[in-house]
Amino acid sequence: MRLLVMGGTWFLGKHIVEGALSRGWQVTTFNRGRSSRDVDGVEPVHGDRTNGEDLERLVAYGPWEAVIDTSSSELPPRDVLAATTALRPAARRWVHVSTVSVYEGWPHQPLTDTSTLLQCPAGADESYGYTGADGSPTKYGFQKAGGERAVVEVFGDAAVLLRPGVILGPGEYVGRLPWWLERAKRGGPILAPAPADQRIQPVDVRDVARFALDQAASSTHGGFNVTHSEGISFRAFLEACLAETGGAGAPVWVAPEVLVDRGVKQWTELPLWRTHAGVWAVDSSRAAAAGLECRPIAETIRDTWRWWSADGRPVDHPRWAEHGIAPEKEEKILASL
């Protein structure tokens, strides 16, 4: 099978490329060649996907049975539309990595694959959409919904839309799990968001990669929520972080209203913590029926720590600095309880 990966040099894209090569597929990657080097064994093509001439040059390397797009997260819908239109003559299928943020009810309501989507035109520019007063919906969600519409308009029933929530695992560039691992290693009293039995459902990057490859080779179409089917309690999550790092720490479980009152930023200062009812209530049964298999999250924690201990941060990314509460702020809050 011949596969084109848009991106392909780090985190999800890299895992997809490595998985495709292990299946014996022929892989072309298209990226700017800036973030990291291409995986050995691919046919690398360097260029800017927002440049029409670069896309025309890329077409000459086809045809491909499928395209997996991992690099559109920061692009407006019109650029997704331009890329899909340019590559349609050379590609049979398009697997598009999107997000649960495309749903109108995210993160307030439980979601299924048939939940109502935000509305955004396929040709919208980066100005389209807005972020609500309470942080939802988000402009990012509108933009990604428009990107999905662009893919479907061009590829129709040959379009697959993957909607992950939080992706963790070796190679993570955002810093959510690495921060918790480093915090566990440091030990001492650890500010932790109650309730301790709150289940979270991040999915391992390797499981997302495998599912994306399976869909590239299948005849399915439409949207799939890609979240962990079983999840893990926050208590078990922190216990696993402590066990892997050997940290001599103990969580101090603090009620959400107290954390909010103390000015703790949800989603970032305590990564993975958010009070909205639907944030960890995303049903992925359609993906499971189509073959999504999720390894235990404790395994993700173990393997991320091994990778992190050996290699450290993979690339510089602006979102890294957003995650983690400052030690002095954490200590002040703990002392006030």
mmCIF file of C-alpha atoms in Angstrom:
data_model
loop_
_atom_site.group_PDB
_atom_site.id
_atom_site.type_symbol
_atom_site.label_atom_id
_atom_site.label_comp_id
_atom_site.label_asym_id
_atom_site.label_seq_id
_atom_site.Cartn_x
_atom_site.Cartn_y
_atom_site.Cartn_z
ATOM 1 C CA MET A 1 0.000 0.000 0.000
ATOM 2 C CA ARG A 2 1.172 3.526 -0.815
ATOM 3 C CA LEU A 3 0.476 6.114 1.892
ATOM 4 C CA LEU A 4 0.993 9.859 2.078
ATOM 5 C CA VAL A 5 1.365 11.346 5.561
ATOM 6 C CA MET A 6 0.927 15.098 5.897
ATOM 7 C CA GLY A 7 3.438 15.801 8.669
ATOM 8 C CA GLY A 8 5.059 12.618 9.863
ATOM 9 C CA THR A 9 8.095 13.726 11.854
ATOM 10 C CA TRP A 10 6.908 13.874 15.475
ATOM 11 C CA PHE A 11 4.402 12.467 17.962
ATOM 12 C CA LEU A 12 1.280 11.126 16.206
ATOM 13 C CA GLY A 13 2.641 11.597 12.702
ATOM 14 C CA LYS A 14 5.882 9.832 13.546
ATOM 15 C CA HIS A 15 4.065 6.896 15.151
ATOM 16 C CA ILE A 16 1.840 6.626 12.078
ATOM 17 C CA VAL A 17 4.857 6.569 9.771
ATOM 18 C CA GLU A 18 6.685 3.988 11.857
ATOM 19 C CA GLY A 19 3.570 1.825 12.027
ATOM 20 C CA ALA A 20 3.022 2.034 8.273
ATOM 21 C CA LEU A 21 6.626 1.073 7.552
ATOM 22 C CA SER A 22 6.339 -1.901 9.919
ATOM 23 C CA ARG A 23 3.380 -3.088 7.813
ATOM 24 C CA GLY A 24 5.538 -2.995 4.708
ATOM 25 C CA TRP A 25 3.781 0.033 3.230
ATOM 26 C CA GLN A 26 5.459 2.596 0.985
ATOM 27 C CA VAL A 27 5.297 5.946 2.768
ATOM 28 C CA THR A 28 5.672 9.465 1.434
ATOM 29 C CA THR A 29 5.819 12.295 3.964
ATOM 30 C CA PHE A 30 5.130 15.948 3.250
ATOM 31 C CA ASN A 31 6.287 18.611 5.694
ATOM 32 C CA ARG A 32 8.431 21.713 5.870
ATOM 33 C CA GLY A 33 11.430 19.849 7.226
ATOM 34 C CA ARG A 34 11.760 22.130 10.246
ATOM 35 C CA SER A 35 10.459 20.409 13.383
ATOM 36 C CA SER A 36 12.367 17.143 13.236
ATOM 37 C CA ARG A 37 14.019 14.859 10.734
ATOM 38 C CA ASP A 38 12.065 12.442 8.586
ATOM 39 C CA VAL A 39 11.847 8.804 9.672
ATOM 40 C CA ASP A 40 14.318 6.548 7.898
ATOM 41 C CA GLY A 41 12.666 4.584 5.119
ATOM 42 C CA VAL A 42 10.172 7.184 3.912
ATOM 43 C CA GLU A 43 10.104 9.155 0.680
ATOM 44 C CA PRO A 44 10.388 12.694 2.082
ATOM 45 C CA VAL A 45 8.960 15.652 0.202
ATOM 46 C CA HIS A 46 9.521 19.061 1.758
ATOM 47 C CA GLY A 47 7.249 21.998 1.147
ATOM 48 C CA ASP A 48 4.559 24.267 2.553
ATOM 49 C CA ARG A 49 1.037 22.857 2.334
ATOM 50 C CA THR A 50 -0.352 26.386 2.096
ATOM 51 C CA ASN A 51 1.638 26.947 -1.113
ATOM 52 C CA GLY A 52 -0.188 25.876 -4.265
ATOM 53 C CA GLU A 53 3.009 25.245 -6.222
ATOM 54 C CA ASP A 54 4.338 22.958 -3.476
ATOM 55 C CA LEU A 55 1.093 20.981 -3.517
ATOM 56 C CA GLU A 56 1.268 20.622 -7.304
ATOM 57 C CA ARG A 57 4.825 19.339 -6.960
ATOM 58 C CA LEU A 58 3.689 16.856 -4.302
ATOM 59 C CA VAL A 59 1.003 15.406 -6.580
ATOM 60 C CA ALA A 60 3.722 14.186 -8.934
ATOM 61 C CA TYR A 61 4.899 11.732 -6.245
ATOM 62 C CA GLY A 62 1.522 9.963 -6.179
ATOM 63 C CA PRO A 63 -0.784 8.220 -6.538
ATOM 64 C CA TRP A 64 -1.558 6.964 -3.039
ATOM 65 C CA GLU A 65 -4.231 4.657 -1.734
ATOM 66 C CA ALA A 66 -4.675 6.989 1.237
ATOM 67 C CA VAL A 67 -3.588 10.230 2.848
ATOM 68 C CA ILE A 68 -3.391 10.627 6.632
ATOM 69 C CA ASP A 69 -3.362 14.287 7.619
ATOM 70 C CA THR A 70 -1.786 15.015 11.006
ATOM 71 C CA SER A 71 -0.644 18.578 10.290
ATOM 72 C CA SER A 72 -3.758 20.732 9.895
ATOM 73 C CA SER A 73 -4.382 21.673 13.537
ATOM 74 C CA GLU A 74 -3.270 25.285 13.104
ATOM 75 C CA LEU A 75 -4.659 25.783 9.589
ATOM 76 C CA PRO A 76 -7.906 27.530 8.607
ATOM 77 C CA PRO A 77 -10.497 25.511 6.661
ATOM 78 C CA ARG A 78 -9.654 27.181 3.352
ATOM 79 C CA ASP A 79 -6.123 25.736 3.512
ATOM 80 C CA VAL A 80 -7.491 22.260 4.235
ATOM 81 C CA LEU A 81 -9.826 22.705 1.279
ATOM 82 C CA ALA A 82 -6.953 23.757 -0.978
ATOM 83 C CA ALA A 83 -4.846 20.746 0.007
ATOM 84 C CA THR A 84 -7.622 18.189 -0.368
ATOM 85 C CA THR A 85 -8.648 19.655 -3.717
ATOM 86 C CA ALA A 86 -5.089 19.613 -5.032
ATOM 87 C CA LEU A 87 -4.421 16.034 -3.886
ATOM 88 C CA ARG A 88 -7.782 14.480 -4.765
ATOM 89 C CA PRO A 89 -6.643 13.301 -8.233
ATOM 90 C CA ALA A 90 -3.745 11.424 -6.623
ATOM 91 C CA ALA A 91 -5.422 9.996 -3.491
ATOM 92 C CA ARG A 92 -8.221 7.492 -3.014
ATOM 93 C CA ARG A 93 -8.955 8.150 0.686
ATOM 94 C CA TRP A 94 -8.307 10.893 3.240
ATOM 95 C CA VAL A 95 -7.989 10.189 6.968
ATOM 96 C CA HIS A 96 -8.219 13.498 8.784
ATOM 97 C CA VAL A 97 -7.052 13.963 12.380
ATOM 98 C CA SER A 98 -9.550 16.359 13.950
ATOM 99 C CA THR A 99 -10.704 16.892 17.561
ATOM 100 C CA VAL A 100 -13.689 16.522 19.896
ATOM 101 C CA SER A 101 -13.727 20.333 19.996
ATOM 102 C CA VAL A 102 -15.768 20.260 16.769
ATOM 103 C CA TYR A 103 -18.885 19.364 18.774
ATOM 104 C CA GLU A 104 -21.369 22.051 19.736
ATOM 105 C CA GLY A 105 -21.781 20.496 23.194
ATOM 106 C CA TRP A 106 -18.091 20.128 24.027
ATOM 107 C CA PRO A 107 -17.125 20.091 26.896
ATOM 108 C CA HIS A 108 -20.437 20.581 28.720
ATOM 109 C CA GLN A 109 -22.347 17.550 27.470
ATOM 110 C CA PRO A 110 -21.655 13.841 27.008
ATOM 111 C CA LEU A 111 -20.875 13.202 23.345
ATOM 112 C CA THR A 112 -21.419 10.492 20.771
ATOM 113 C CA ASP A 113 -20.328 10.300 17.128
ATOM 114 C CA THR A 114 -23.724 11.702 16.130
ATOM 115 C CA SER A 115 -23.683 14.761 18.408
ATOM 116 C CA THR A 116 -24.299 18.129 16.742
ATOM 117 C CA LEU A 117 -21.244 19.739 15.179
ATOM 118 C CA LEU A 118 -20.262 23.402 15.168
ATOM 119 C CA GLN A 119 -20.997 25.058 11.835
ATOM 120 C CA CYS A 120 -18.189 26.529 9.769
ATOM 121 C CA PRO A 121 -17.863 26.864 5.979
ATOM 122 C CA ALA A 122 -15.234 24.801 4.178
ATOM 123 C CA GLY A 123 -13.728 27.942 2.683
ATOM 124 C CA ALA A 124 -13.525 29.967 5.906
ATOM 125 C CA ASP A 125 -10.367 31.862 6.760
ATOM 126 C CA GLU A 126 -8.651 32.090 10.139
ATOM 127 C CA SER A 127 -11.031 34.823 11.356
ATOM 128 C CA TYR A 128 -14.101 32.578 11.428
ATOM 129 C CA GLY A 129 -15.641 31.547 14.753
ATOM 130 C CA TYR A 130 -15.396 32.742 18.320
ATOM 131 C CA THR A 131 -14.609 31.549 21.816
ATOM 132 C CA GLY A 132 -17.449 31.723 24.308
ATOM 133 C CA ALA A 133 -17.288 33.638 27.569
ATOM 134 C CA ASP A 134 -16.865 30.418 29.564
ATOM 135 C CA GLY A 135 -14.279 29.028 27.170
ATOM 136 C CA SER A 136 -16.667 27.119 24.937
ATOM 137 C CA PRO A 137 -17.298 26.789 22.138
ATOM 138 C CA THR A 138 -13.845 27.679 20.935
ATOM 139 C CA LYS A 139 -12.660 29.400 17.807
ATOM 140 C CA TYR A 140 -10.349 26.419 17.406
ATOM 141 C CA GLY A 141 -13.383 24.122 17.397
ATOM 142 C CA PHE A 142 -15.114 26.151 14.676
ATOM 143 C CA GLN A 143 -11.949 26.106 12.585
ATOM 144 C CA LYS A 144 -11.540 22.353 12.936
ATOM 145 C CA ALA A 145 -15.211 21.793 12.090
ATOM 146 C CA GLY A 146 -14.663 23.782 8.907
ATOM 147 C CA GLY A 147 -11.624 21.664 8.133
ATOM 148 C CA GLU A 148 -13.731 18.538 8.471
ATOM 149 C CA ARG A 149 -16.329 19.987 6.124
ATOM 150 C CA ALA A 150 -13.623 20.737 3.569
ATOM 151 C CA VAL A 151 -12.426 17.121 3.644
ATOM 152 C CA VAL A 152 -15.944 15.745 3.250
ATOM 153 C CA GLU A 153 -16.811 18.146 0.428
ATOM 154 C CA VAL A 154 -13.832 16.911 -1.584
ATOM 155 C CA PHE A 155 -13.575 13.232 -0.593
ATOM 156 C CA GLY A 156 -17.195 12.385 0.270
ATOM 157 C CA ASP A 157 -17.548 8.764 1.377
ATOM 158 C CA ALA A 158 -13.784 8.344 1.087
ATOM 159 C CA ALA A 159 -13.268 10.717 4.045
ATOM 160 C CA VAL A 160 -12.545 9.489 7.588
ATOM 161 C CA LEU A 161 -12.601 11.975 10.473
ATOM 162 C CA LEU A 162 -10.800 11.023 13.673
ATOM 163 C CA ARG A 163 -11.822 13.049 16.739
ATOM 164 C CA PRO A 164 -9.490 12.385 19.660
ATOM 165 C CA GLY A 165 -9.788 14.100 23.004
ATOM 166 C CA VAL A 166 -6.411 14.049 24.758
ATOM 167 C CA ILE A 167 -3.563 12.035 23.250
ATOM 168 C CA LEU A 168 -0.714 10.985 25.536
ATOM 169 C CA GLY A 169 2.303 8.742 25.171
ATOM 170 C CA PRO A 170 5.945 8.646 24.129
ATOM 171 C CA GLY A 171 6.909 11.712 22.123
ATOM 172 C CA GLU A 172 4.242 14.009 23.621
ATOM 173 C CA TYR A 173 5.016 17.627 22.783
ATOM 174 C CA VAL A 174 2.306 19.405 24.821
ATOM 175 C CA GLY A 175 3.658 18.378 28.215
ATOM 176 C CA ARG A 176 0.608 17.152 30.113
ATOM 177 C CA LEU A 177 1.806 13.712 31.179
ATOM 178 C CA PRO A 178 5.509 14.687 31.418
ATOM 179 C CA TRP A 179 4.537 17.440 33.856
ATOM 180 C CA TRP A 180 2.619 15.038 36.096
ATOM 181 C CA LEU A 181 5.524 12.575 35.963
ATOM 182 C CA GLU A 182 8.036 15.238 36.959
ATOM 183 C CA ARG A 183 5.705 16.458 39.694
ATOM 184 C CA ALA A 184 5.364 12.922 41.040
ATOM 185 C CA LYS A 185 9.122 12.461 40.971
ATOM 186 C CA ARG A 186 9.608 15.656 43.010
ATOM 187 C CA GLY A 187 7.417 14.184 45.740
ATOM 188 C CA GLY A 188 5.947 15.860 48.794
ATOM 189 C CA PRO A 189 2.304 16.928 49.082
ATOM 190 C CA ILE A 190 0.805 17.050 45.592
ATOM 191 C CA LEU A 191 -2.131 19.314 44.828
ATOM 192 C CA ALA A 192 -4.680 16.982 43.251
ATOM 193 C CA PRO A 193 -8.178 17.680 41.857
ATOM 194 C CA ALA A 194 -11.002 15.950 43.680
ATOM 195 C CA PRO A 195 -12.912 13.739 43.336
ATOM 196 C CA ALA A 196 -10.166 11.145 43.288
ATOM 197 C CA ASP A 197 -12.441 8.626 41.574
ATOM 198 C CA GLN A 198 -13.120 10.935 38.606
ATOM 199 C CA ARG A 199 -12.341 8.902 35.505
ATOM 200 C CA ILE A 200 -10.368 10.427 32.657
ATOM 201 C CA GLN A 201 -10.036 8.922 29.194
ATOM 202 C CA PRO A 202 -6.837 10.023 27.427
ATOM 203 C CA VAL A 203 -5.803 7.709 24.608
ATOM 204 C CA ASP A 204 -2.321 6.418 23.786
ATOM 205 C CA VAL A 205 -0.725 7.909 20.685
ATOM 206 C CA ARG A 206 0.266 4.444 19.468
ATOM 207 C CA ASP A 207 -3.342 3.273 19.599
ATOM 208 C CA VAL A 208 -4.502 6.338 17.662
ATOM 209 C CA ALA A 209 -1.776 5.701 15.078
ATOM 210 C CA ARG A 210 -2.766 2.073 14.658
ATOM 211 C CA PHE A 211 -6.435 2.998 14.291
ATOM 212 C CA ALA A 212 -5.610 5.690 11.710
ATOM 213 C CA LEU A 213 -3.652 3.158 9.660
ATOM 214 C CA ASP A 214 -6.460 0.624 9.895
ATOM 215 C CA GLN A 215 -8.930 3.212 8.614
ATOM 216 C CA ALA A 216 -6.596 4.201 5.795
ATOM 217 C CA ALA A 217 -6.718 0.601 4.575
ATOM 218 C CA SER A 218 -10.456 0.090 5.137
ATOM 219 C CA SER A 219 -13.637 1.204 3.388
ATOM 220 C CA THR A 220 -15.182 3.013 6.360
ATOM 221 C CA HIS A 221 -16.115 6.670 6.289
ATOM 222 C CA GLY A 222 -17.431 9.400 8.547
ATOM 223 C CA GLY A 223 -16.531 10.504 12.041
ATOM 224 C CA PHE A 224 -15.032 8.494 14.889
ATOM 225 C CA ASN A 225 -14.523 9.674 18.454
ATOM 226 C CA VAL A 226 -11.145 8.355 19.542
ATOM 227 C CA THR A 227 -11.008 8.183 23.333
ATOM 228 C CA HIS A 228 -10.119 5.513 25.864
ATOM 229 C CA SER A 229 -13.095 3.236 26.357
ATOM 230 C CA GLU A 230 -12.375 2.371 30.012
ATOM 231 C CA GLY A 231 -10.307 5.293 31.214
ATOM 232 C CA ILE A 232 -8.615 5.523 34.588
ATOM 233 C CA SER A 233 -9.446 7.273 37.856
ATOM 234 C CA PHE A 234 -7.382 10.321 38.722
ATOM 235 C CA ARG A 235 -6.275 8.485 41.867
ATOM 236 C CA ALA A 236 -4.972 5.518 39.871
ATOM 237 C CA PHE A 237 -3.388 7.907 37.376
ATOM 238 C CA LEU A 238 -1.372 9.691 40.074
ATOM 239 C CA GLU A 239 -0.529 6.423 41.823
ATOM 240 C CA ALA A 240 0.910 5.118 38.561
ATOM 241 C CA CYS A 241 2.940 8.300 38.084
ATOM 242 C CA LEU A 242 4.355 7.966 41.602
ATOM 243 C CA ALA A 243 5.114 4.274 41.143
ATOM 244 C CA GLU A 244 6.934 4.767 37.834
ATOM 245 C CA THR A 245 9.031 7.715 38.980
ATOM 246 C CA GLY A 246 9.710 6.463 42.503
ATOM 247 C CA GLY A 247 8.464 9.744 43.911
ATOM 248 C CA ALA A 248 7.807 9.923 47.646
ATOM 249 C CA GLY A 249 4.706 12.028 47.299
ATOM 250 C CA ALA A 250 1.118 11.977 48.484
ATOM 251 C CA PRO A 251 -1.842 13.582 46.681
ATOM 252 C CA VAL A 252 -3.855 16.125 48.632
ATOM 253 C CA TRP A 253 -7.324 15.986 47.114
ATOM 254 C CA VAL A 254 -8.904 19.416 46.887
ATOM 255 C CA ALA A 255 -12.485 20.161 45.871
ATOM 256 C CA PRO A 256 -12.959 21.778 42.450
ATOM 257 C CA GLU A 257 -14.620 24.878 43.869
ATOM 258 C CA VAL A 258 -11.619 25.463 46.141
ATOM 259 C CA LEU A 259 -9.196 25.106 43.239
ATOM 260 C CA VAL A 260 -11.246 27.550 41.186
ATOM 261 C CA ASP A 261 -11.424 29.967 44.120
ATOM 262 C CA ARG A 262 -7.626 29.812 44.465
ATOM 263 C CA GLY A 263 -7.236 30.724 40.806
ATOM 264 C CA VAL A 264 -5.992 27.380 39.496
ATOM 265 C CA LYS A 265 -6.368 27.320 35.717
ATOM 266 C CA GLN A 266 -8.328 24.343 34.509
ATOM 267 C CA TRP A 267 -6.812 22.093 31.832
ATOM 268 C CA THR A 268 -3.353 23.673 32.101
ATOM 269 C CA GLU A 269 -2.076 24.389 35.638
ATOM 270 C CA LEU A 270 -3.342 20.977 36.702
ATOM 271 C CA PRO A 271 -3.194 19.152 33.368
ATOM 272 C CA LEU A 272 -6.176 16.923 32.514
ATOM 273 C CA TRP A 273 -8.378 18.556 35.190
ATOM 274 C CA ARG A 274 -11.540 20.300 34.063
ATOM 275 C CA THR A 275 -14.868 20.654 35.815
ATOM 276 C CA HIS A 276 -17.165 20.528 32.769
ATOM 277 C CA ALA A 277 -19.492 17.530 32.817
ATOM 278 C CA GLY A 278 -18.773 16.293 29.305
ATOM 279 C CA VAL A 279 -15.011 16.598 29.157
ATOM 280 C CA TRP A 280 -14.445 12.917 29.992
ATOM 281 C CA ALA A 281 -17.787 11.622 28.760
ATOM 282 C CA VAL A 282 -16.997 11.041 25.090
ATOM 283 C CA ASP A 283 -18.372 7.797 23.696
ATOM 284 C CA SER A 284 -16.030 6.000 21.290
ATOM 285 C CA SER A 285 -18.058 2.834 20.748
ATOM 286 C CA ARG A 286 -18.182 3.341 16.966
ATOM 287 C CA ALA A 287 -14.397 3.422 16.835
ATOM 288 C CA ALA A 288 -14.209 0.355 19.079
ATOM 289 C CA ALA A 289 -16.558 -1.491 16.728
ATOM 290 C CA ALA A 290 -14.278 -0.493 13.845
ATOM 291 C CA GLY A 291 -11.202 -1.885 15.597
ATOM 292 C CA LEU A 292 -9.922 0.738 18.055
ATOM 293 C CA GLU A 293 -8.096 -1.049 20.874
ATOM 294 C CA CYS A 294 -6.775 0.917 23.832
ATOM 295 C CA ARG A 295 -3.945 -0.312 26.021
ATOM 296 C CA PRO A 296 -4.145 0.300 29.786
ATOM 297 C CA ILE A 297 -3.336 3.902 30.636
ATOM 298 C CA ALA A 298 -0.844 2.649 33.221
ATOM 299 C CA GLU A 299 1.145 1.266 30.291
ATOM 300 C CA THR A 300 1.076 4.672 28.616
ATOM 301 C CA ILE A 301 2.392 6.228 31.823
ATOM 302 C CA ARG A 302 5.171 3.637 32.113
ATOM 303 C CA ASP A 303 6.334 3.976 28.517
ATOM 304 C CA THR A 304 6.147 7.770 28.574
ATOM 305 C CA TRP A 305 8.358 7.874 31.652
ATOM 306 C CA ARG A 306 10.907 5.582 30.023
ATOM 307 C CA TRP A 307 10.937 7.731 26.902
ATOM 308 C CA TRP A 308 11.025 10.972 28.869
ATOM 309 C CA SER A 309 13.855 9.779 31.104
ATOM 310 C CA ALA A 310 15.937 8.789 28.081
ATOM 311 C CA ASP A 311 15.154 11.496 25.523
ATOM 312 C CA GLY A 312 13.395 14.462 27.092
ATOM 313 C CA ARG A 313 11.261 17.029 25.290
ATOM 314 C CA PRO A 314 11.049 16.161 21.561
ATOM 315 C CA VAL A 315 10.483 19.617 20.046
ATOM 316 C CA ASP A 316 9.979 23.166 21.235
ATOM 317 C CA HIS A 317 6.291 23.953 21.203
ATOM 318 C CA PRO A 318 4.506 27.029 22.598
ATOM 319 C CA ARG A 319 1.862 24.950 24.389
ATOM 320 C CA TRP A 320 4.511 23.354 26.609
ATOM 321 C CA ALA A 321 4.861 26.486 28.723
ATOM 322 C CA GLU A 322 1.114 26.537 29.435
ATOM 323 C CA HIS A 323 1.122 23.350 31.483
ATOM 324 C CA GLY A 324 1.861 22.905 35.147
ATOM 325 C CA ILE A 325 1.302 24.965 38.263
ATOM 326 C CA ALA A 326 4.262 26.895 39.630
ATOM 327 C CA PRO A 327 5.715 25.246 42.782
ATOM 328 C CA GLU A 328 5.320 28.409 44.846
ATOM 329 C CA LYS A 329 1.646 28.743 43.898
ATOM 330 C CA GLU A 330 1.022 25.086 44.673
ATOM 331 C CA GLU A 331 2.744 25.404 48.065
ATOM 332 C CA LYS A 332 0.743 28.523 48.900
ATOM 333 C CA ILE A 333 -2.546 26.786 48.112
ATOM 334 C CA LEU A 334 -1.619 23.690 50.097
ATOM 335 C CA ALA A 335 -0.592 25.828 53.066
ATOM 336 C CA SER A 336 -3.935 27.623 53.003
ATOM 337 C CA LEU A 337 -6.026 24.472 53.307
#
